mmCIF file of C-alpha atoms and ligand atoms in Angstrom:
data_model
loop_
_atom_site.group_PDB
_atom_site.id
_atom_site.type_symbol
_atom_site.label_atom_id
_atom_site.label_comp_id
_atom_site.label_asym_id
_atom_site.label_seq_id
_atom_site.Cartn_x
_atom_site.Cartn_y
_atom_site.Cartn_z
ATOM 1 C CA MET S 1 84.293 -27.482 -19.435
ATOM 2 C CA THR S 2 81.703 -26.062 -21.807
ATOM 3 C CA GLN S 3 79.446 -23.282 -20.600
ATOM 4 C CA ALA S 4 75.923 -24.407 -19.616
ATOM 5 C CA SER S 5 73.225 -23.302 -22.055
ATOM 6 C CA PRO S 6 71.103 -20.416 -20.723
ATOM 7 C CA ALA S 7 68.119 -22.732 -20.185
ATOM 8 C CA LYS S 8 70.276 -24.788 -17.855
ATOM 9 C CA VAL S 9 71.146 -21.823 -15.679
ATOM 10 C CA PRO S 10 68.603 -21.503 -12.862
ATOM 11 C CA ALA S 11 66.737 -18.206 -12.975
ATOM 12 C CA HIS S 12 66.250 -18.392 -9.224
ATOM 13 C CA ILE S 13 68.497 -20.013 -6.625
ATOM 14 C CA ALA S 14 67.387 -20.144 -2.995
ATOM 15 C CA ILE S 15 69.877 -21.109 -0.299
ATOM 16 C CA ILE S 16 69.406 -22.443 3.209
ATOM 17 C CA MET S 17 72.659 -21.188 4.685
ATOM 18 C CA ASP S 18 73.372 -23.687 7.444
ATOM 19 C CA GLY S 19 76.326 -24.815 9.541
ATOM 20 C CA ASN S 20 77.725 -21.556 10.900
ATOM 21 C CA GLY S 21 77.540 -22.861 14.463
ATOM 22 C CA ARG S 22 79.287 -26.118 13.593
ATOM 23 C CA TRP S 23 82.004 -24.231 11.723
ATOM 24 C CA ALA S 24 82.683 -22.167 14.843
ATOM 25 C CA ARG S 25 82.544 -25.155 17.185
ATOM 26 C CA GLU S 26 85.091 -27.056 15.080
ATOM 27 C CA ARG S 27 87.465 -24.160 15.675
ATOM 28 C CA GLY S 28 86.688 -23.691 19.358
ATOM 29 C CA LEU S 29 85.193 -20.275 18.578
ATOM 30 C CA PRO S 30 81.930 -18.694 19.783
ATOM 31 C CA ARG S 31 78.976 -19.298 17.414
ATOM 32 C CA ILE S 32 78.873 -15.658 16.369
ATOM 33 C CA GLU S 33 82.263 -16.090 14.672
ATOM 34 C CA GLY S 34 80.642 -18.690 12.434
ATOM 35 C CA HIS S 35 77.897 -16.215 11.575
ATOM 36 C CA ARG S 36 80.529 -13.549 10.811
ATOM 37 C CA ALA S 37 82.373 -15.902 8.488
ATOM 38 C CA GLY S 38 79.021 -16.851 6.937
ATOM 39 C CA ALA S 39 78.293 -13.213 6.164
ATOM 40 C CA GLU S 40 81.460 -13.122 4.066
ATOM 41 C CA THR S 41 80.328 -16.158 2.128
ATOM 42 C CA VAL S 42 77.195 -14.200 1.223
ATOM 43 C CA GLN S 43 79.264 -11.629 -0.664
ATOM 44 C CA ARG S 44 81.103 -14.328 -2.610
ATOM 45 C CA VAL S 45 77.889 -16.119 -3.536
ATOM 46 C CA ILE S 46 76.181 -12.923 -4.720
ATOM 47 C CA GLU S 47 79.142 -12.435 -7.052
ATOM 48 C CA ALA S 48 79.146 -16.066 -8.244
ATOM 49 C CA CYS S 49 75.429 -15.846 -9.076
ATOM 50 C CA ARG S 50 75.908 -12.600 -10.948
ATOM 51 C CA GLN S 51 78.713 -14.045 -13.029
ATOM 52 C CA ALA S 52 76.704 -17.180 -13.800
ATOM 53 C CA GLY S 53 73.684 -15.159 -14.950
ATOM 54 C CA VAL S 54 71.343 -16.121 -12.083
ATOM 55 C CA ARG S 55 68.837 -13.281 -11.789
ATOM 56 C CA TYR S 56 67.179 -14.140 -8.483
ATOM 57 C CA LEU S 57 69.006 -15.178 -5.341
ATOM 58 C CA THR S 58 67.075 -15.791 -2.121
ATOM 59 C CA LEU S 59 68.947 -16.360 1.123
ATOM 60 C CA TYR S 60 67.402 -17.860 4.244
ATOM 61 C CA ALA S 61 69.128 -15.778 6.893
ATOM 62 C CA PHE S 62 66.822 -16.099 9.929
ATOM 63 C CA SER S 63 63.739 -18.255 10.404
ATOM 64 C CA THR S 64 60.682 -17.637 12.582
ATOM 65 C CA GLU S 65 61.902 -20.603 14.609
ATOM 66 C CA ASN S 66 65.342 -19.021 15.077
ATOM 67 C CA TRP S 67 63.728 -16.586 17.558
ATOM 68 C CA ARG S 68 63.865 -19.551 19.952
ATOM 69 C CA ARG S 69 67.656 -19.353 20.122
ATOM 70 C CA PRO S 70 69.403 -17.901 23.200
ATOM 71 C CA ILE S 71 68.747 -14.182 23.455
ATOM 72 C CA THR S 72 72.457 -13.343 23.207
ATOM 73 C CA GLU S 73 72.859 -15.211 19.898
ATOM 74 C CA VAL S 74 69.730 -13.534 18.490
ATOM 75 C CA ALA S 75 71.003 -10.110 19.548
ATOM 76 C CA GLN S 76 74.423 -10.759 18.019
ATOM 77 C CA LEU S 77 72.843 -11.990 14.795
ATOM 78 C CA MET S 78 70.659 -8.896 14.543
ATOM 79 C CA LYS S 79 73.663 -6.660 15.046
ATOM 80 C CA LEU S 80 75.602 -8.568 12.420
ATOM 81 C CA LEU S 81 72.691 -8.228 10.011
ATOM 82 C CA THR S 82 72.675 -4.471 10.418
ATOM 83 C CA THR S 83 76.410 -4.124 9.774
ATOM 84 C CA SER S 84 76.392 -6.638 6.892
ATOM 85 C CA LEU S 85 73.586 -4.779 5.148
ATOM 86 C CA GLY S 86 75.739 -1.673 5.132
ATOM 87 C CA LYS S 87 78.677 -3.637 3.738
ATOM 88 C CA HIS S 88 76.645 -5.361 1.003
ATOM 89 C CA LEU S 89 75.138 -2.137 -0.244
ATOM 90 C CA ALA S 90 78.149 -1.041 -2.321
ATOM 91 C CA GLN S 91 78.265 -4.441 -4.024
ATOM 92 C CA LEU S 92 74.545 -4.298 -4.809
ATOM 93 C CA GLN S 93 74.783 -0.807 -6.231
ATOM 94 C CA GLU S 94 77.848 -1.572 -8.297
ATOM 95 C CA HIS S 95 76.087 -4.452 -10.009
ATOM 96 C CA ARG S 96 72.600 -2.954 -10.100
ATOM 97 C CA ILE S 97 71.053 -5.612 -7.845
ATOM 98 C CA ARG S 98 67.801 -4.802 -6.080
ATOM 99 C CA LEU S 99 67.397 -5.805 -2.434
ATOM 100 C CA HIS S 100 64.138 -7.344 -1.304
ATOM 101 C CA ALA S 101 63.128 -8.924 2.010
ATOM 102 C CA ILE S 102 60.491 -11.472 2.986
ATOM 103 C CA GLY S 103 59.374 -12.582 6.428
ATOM 104 C CA GLU S 104 57.717 -11.036 9.457
ATOM 105 C CA LEU S 105 59.884 -7.948 9.178
ATOM 106 C CA GLU S 106 57.910 -6.108 11.851
ATOM 107 C CA ARG S 107 59.406 -8.506 14.413
ATOM 108 C CA LEU S 108 62.947 -7.341 13.623
ATOM 109 C CA PRO S 109 64.601 -4.802 15.929
ATOM 110 C CA MET S 110 64.434 -1.184 14.765
ATOM 111 C CA PRO S 111 68.096 -0.838 13.657
ATOM 112 C CA VAL S 112 67.742 -3.877 11.355
ATOM 113 C CA ARG S 113 64.476 -2.559 9.925
ATOM 114 C CA ARG S 114 66.013 0.834 9.310
ATOM 115 C CA ALA S 115 69.087 -0.649 7.584
ATOM 116 C CA LEU S 116 66.819 -2.850 5.477
ATOM 117 C CA GLN S 117 64.500 -0.028 4.518
ATOM 118 C CA SER S 118 67.310 2.262 3.484
ATOM 119 C CA ALA S 119 69.085 -0.478 1.482
ATOM 120 C CA MET S 120 65.818 -1.432 -0.252
ATOM 121 C CA ARG S 121 65.060 2.198 -1.037
ATOM 122 C CA ALA S 122 68.576 2.826 -2.349
ATOM 123 C CA THR S 123 68.461 -0.189 -4.664
ATOM 124 C CA ALA S 124 64.800 0.051 -5.706
ATOM 125 C CA GLN S 125 65.591 1.083 -9.284
ATOM 126 C CA ASN S 126 68.271 -1.567 -9.889
ATOM 127 C CA ASP S 127 67.317 -3.999 -12.614
ATOM 128 C CA ALA S 128 70.155 -6.491 -13.157
ATOM 129 C CA GLY S 129 69.083 -8.954 -10.446
ATOM 130 C CA VAL S 130 67.194 -9.389 -7.189
ATOM 131 C CA LEU S 131 68.663 -10.417 -3.853
ATOM 132 C CA THR S 132 65.941 -11.468 -1.423
ATOM 133 C CA LEU S 133 66.719 -11.929 2.254
ATOM 134 C CA ALA S 134 64.375 -14.204 4.172
ATOM 135 C CA LEU S 135 64.411 -12.683 7.655
ATOM 136 C CA SER S 136 62.190 -13.833 10.466
ATOM 137 C CA TYR S 137 60.722 -15.895 7.655
ATOM 138 C CA GLY S 138 58.549 -18.966 7.987
ATOM 139 C CA SER S 139 56.681 -20.481 5.109
ATOM 140 C CA ARG S 140 53.665 -21.561 7.129
ATOM 141 C CA ALA S 141 53.251 -18.066 8.583
ATOM 142 C CA GLU S 142 53.505 -16.645 5.053
ATOM 143 C CA ILE S 143 50.808 -19.007 3.792
ATOM 144 C CA VAL S 144 48.493 -18.289 6.740
ATOM 145 C CA ALA S 145 48.886 -14.543 6.142
ATOM 146 C CA ALA S 146 47.913 -15.066 2.491
ATOM 147 C CA VAL S 147 44.876 -17.133 3.502
ATOM 148 C CA ARG S 148 43.784 -14.352 5.841
ATOM 149 C CA GLN S 149 44.090 -11.795 3.055
ATOM 150 C CA ALA S 150 42.054 -13.929 0.691
ATOM 151 C CA ALA S 151 39.403 -14.542 3.349
ATOM 152 C CA THR S 152 39.218 -10.837 4.213
ATOM 153 C CA ARG S 153 38.700 -9.908 0.576
ATOM 154 C CA ALA S 154 36.169 -12.660 0.042
ATOM 155 C CA MET S 155 34.145 -11.496 3.046
ATOM 156 C CA ALA S 156 34.302 -7.912 1.824
ATOM 157 C CA GLY S 157 32.958 -9.113 -1.502
ATOM 158 C CA THR S 158 36.006 -8.034 -3.510
ATOM 159 C CA LEU S 159 37.260 -11.544 -4.230
ATOM 160 C CA ARG S 160 35.108 -14.348 -5.609
ATOM 161 C CA ILE S 161 35.862 -17.823 -4.265
ATOM 162 C CA GLU S 162 36.193 -19.162 -7.803
ATOM 163 C CA ASP S 163 38.870 -16.538 -8.461
ATOM 164 C CA ILE S 164 41.115 -18.079 -5.813
ATOM 165 C CA THR S 165 43.492 -19.987 -8.040
ATOM 166 C CA GLU S 166 47.086 -21.130 -7.715
ATOM 167 C CA GLU S 167 48.169 -17.983 -9.553
ATOM 168 C CA SER S 168 46.015 -15.543 -7.587
ATOM 169 C CA PHE S 169 46.975 -17.202 -4.313
ATOM 170 C CA ALA S 170 50.691 -17.025 -5.185
ATOM 171 C CA SER S 171 50.252 -13.306 -5.775
ATOM 172 C CA LEU S 172 49.269 -12.941 -2.094
ATOM 173 C CA LEU S 173 52.515 -14.520 -0.913
ATOM 174 C CA GLN S 174 55.512 -12.346 -0.139
ATOM 175 C CA THR S 175 57.318 -13.781 -3.144
ATOM 176 C CA ALA S 176 54.689 -12.343 -5.526
ATOM 177 C CA GLY S 177 56.233 -11.398 -8.842
ATOM 178 C CA MET S 178 59.253 -13.663 -8.419
ATOM 179 C CA PRO S 179 59.679 -16.911 -10.317
ATOM 180 C CA ASP S 180 59.617 -20.030 -8.123
ATOM 181 C CA PRO S 181 63.101 -21.215 -7.123
ATOM 182 C CA ASP S 182 64.605 -23.608 -9.680
ATOM 183 C CA LEU S 183 67.350 -24.757 -7.372
ATOM 184 C CA ILE S 184 67.437 -24.930 -3.579
ATOM 185 C CA ILE S 185 70.855 -25.380 -2.045
ATOM 186 C CA ARG S 186 71.316 -26.410 1.577
ATOM 187 C CA THR S 187 74.698 -26.543 3.257
ATOM 188 C CA ALA S 188 75.827 -28.572 6.310
ATOM 189 C CA ASN S 189 74.228 -31.785 5.070
ATOM 190 C CA GLU S 190 70.731 -31.353 6.516
ATOM 191 C CA MET S 191 68.085 -32.974 4.309
ATOM 192 C CA ARG S 192 65.143 -30.766 5.200
ATOM 193 C CA LEU S 193 63.471 -27.510 4.220
ATOM 194 C CA SER S 194 63.041 -26.113 7.747
ATOM 195 C CA ASN S 195 59.913 -24.129 6.848
ATOM 196 C CA PHE S 196 61.496 -22.438 3.803
ATOM 197 C CA LEU S 197 59.424 -21.590 0.689
ATOM 198 C CA LEU S 198 57.171 -24.637 1.051
ATOM 199 C CA TRP S 199 54.673 -23.474 -1.573
ATOM 200 C CA GLN S 200 57.282 -22.066 -3.950
ATOM 201 C CA ALA S 201 59.583 -25.106 -3.733
ATOM 202 C CA SER S 202 57.039 -27.517 -5.243
ATOM 203 C CA TYR S 203 59.217 -28.323 -8.231
ATOM 204 C CA ALA S 204 62.577 -26.967 -7.142
ATOM 205 C CA GLU S 205 65.622 -29.148 -7.593
ATOM 206 C CA LEU S 206 67.298 -29.826 -4.246
ATOM 207 C CA TRP S 207 71.052 -29.871 -3.787
ATOM 208 C CA VAL S 208 72.647 -30.597 -0.425
ATOM 209 C CA THR S 209 76.331 -30.414 0.430
ATOM 210 C CA PRO S 210 78.224 -31.366 3.591
ATOM 211 C CA THR S 211 80.200 -28.112 3.261
ATOM 212 C CA LEU S 212 79.436 -25.739 6.135
ATOM 213 C CA TRP S 213 78.170 -22.333 4.991
ATOM 214 C CA PRO S 214 81.304 -20.327 5.928
ATOM 215 C CA ASP S 215 83.356 -22.736 3.762
ATOM 216 C CA PHE S 216 80.951 -22.675 0.798
ATOM 217 C CA GLY S 217 83.000 -21.531 -2.165
ATOM 218 C CA GLU S 218 83.414 -21.457 -5.917
ATOM 219 C CA GLU S 219 83.895 -25.206 -6.218
ATOM 220 C CA ASP S 220 80.628 -26.018 -4.412
ATOM 221 C CA PHE S 221 78.800 -23.432 -6.468
ATOM 222 C CA ARG S 222 80.214 -24.805 -9.704
ATOM 223 C CA ARG S 223 79.197 -28.351 -8.718
ATOM 224 C CA ALA S 224 75.675 -27.292 -7.765
ATOM 225 C CA MET S 225 75.263 -25.541 -11.116
ATOM 226 C CA ALA S 226 76.698 -28.501 -13.043
ATOM 227 C CA ASP S 227 74.453 -30.999 -11.214
ATOM 228 C CA TYR S 228 71.445 -28.796 -11.848
ATOM 229 C CA ALA S 229 72.267 -28.539 -15.559
ATOM 230 C CA ALA S 230 72.513 -32.332 -15.783
ATOM 231 C CA ARG S 231 69.093 -32.990 -14.240
ATOM 232 C CA THR S 232 65.876 -33.639 -16.112
ATOM 233 C CA ARG S 233 62.967 -31.618 -14.782
ATOM 234 C CA ARG S 234 59.719 -33.341 -15.661
ATOM 235 C CA PHE S 235 57.153 -31.330 -13.686
ATOM 236 C CA GLY S 236 55.041 -34.464 -13.524
ATOM 237 C CA GLY S 237 55.092 -35.002 -17.272
ATOM 238 C CA VAL S 238 57.011 -37.378 -19.496
ATOM 239 C CA VAL S 239 60.239 -36.216 -21.106
HETATM 240 C C1 IPE H 301 72.846 -21.063 10.059
HETATM 241 O O1 IPE H 301 73.791 -21.635 10.877
HETATM 242 C C2 IPE H 301 72.543 -19.635 10.440
HETATM 243 C C3 IPE H 301 71.226 -19.430 11.038
HETATM 244 C C4 IPE H 301 70.300 -20.323 11.141
HETATM 245 C C5 IPE H 301 70.939 -18.105 11.571
HETATM 246 P P1 IPE H 301 73.413 -22.321 12.265
HETATM 247 O O2 IPE H 301 73.559 -21.292 13.336
HETATM 248 O O3 IPE H 301 72.095 -22.977 12.177
HETATM 249 O O4 IPE H 301 74.577 -23.396 12.371
HETATM 250 P P2 IPE H 301 74.479 -24.863 12.993
HETATM 251 O O5 IPE H 301 73.338 -25.567 12.332
HETATM 252 O O6 IPE H 301 74.269 -24.680 14.462
HETATM 253 O O7 IPE H 301 75.800 -25.474 12.666
HETATM 254 C C1 IPE H 302 67.417 -23.077 8.829
HETATM 255 O O1 IPE H 302 68.499 -23.460 9.604
HETATM 256 C C2 IPE H 302 67.208 -21.598 8.945
HETATM 257 C C3 IPE H 302 68.241 -20.763 8.339
HETATM 258 C C4 IPE H 302 69.248 -21.185 7.626
HETATM 259 C C5 IPE H 302 68.082 -19.360 8.544
HETATM 260 P P1 IPE H 302 68.292 -24.031 11.087
HETATM 261 O O2 IPE H 302 69.649 -24.385 11.574
HETATM 262 O O3 IPE H 302 67.503 -23.076 11.893
HETATM 263 O O4 IPE H 302 67.416 -25.319 10.796
HETATM 264 P P2 IPE H 302 67.144 -26.616 11.672
HETATM 265 O O5 IPE H 302 66.783 -26.144 13.052
HETATM 266 O O6 IPE H 302 68.412 -27.415 11.675
HETATM 267 O O7 IPE H 302 66.043 -27.328 10.960
HETATM 268 MG MG1 MG H 303 71.514 -24.883 11.685
#
């Protein structure tokens, strides 16, 4: 197979990592085992993106709505997050990848926040790529927070209404400074966005696979990239 031309490699891939629970259930295991296996997939996918030349990878790890899950699952997930962050750090440093996080981070338990802060600080100068974790993230909450900021500035007289544009509004979102995702991958066959990057996904290409997240591997990644490269993005125009 010939290598895709650089223009056909997405600059930004965002992934809705779904199906951990189903993976565990199929094996008669507790759900947390699916999340553990899913955390290992994360390391493989970071590496696959790096090798393919994808500069931005955003992973939906925990949604605002996921707080509704049973308290024991939430607690186990938070613990897993803390330990995984420690494990991922060496990989990020080795490849000069900067860690970033979006979401209502203040809702996360202290140990997770501390692990996040120290990993973000340690990788702050890395410039080969950006890994963004969406944690306690919900797109509607993100948009409402941006609206509040704009309104506050407008009332204080530091922002003119006519200066609220798509660009200036996007700069108030937590993804400010990042390109919009080119490709959104969702595993476990669900055909929905589940409150993920609603503004930013306007023109993203969507790619859904029945593969459950813990099983997501090189072959799925290669197929997603090949399908993306074969698509025509029109952005409303005529090509
Ligand atoms: C995705 O797997 C992980 C999180 C949402 C935290 P799920 O836990 O949603 O797995 P399913 O959908 O129940 O299979
Ligand atoms: C979306 O998965 C959120 C994450 C992957 C973190 P869910 O499993 O929570 O989504 P729904 O409930 O099926 O829409
Ligand atoms: Mg799910």
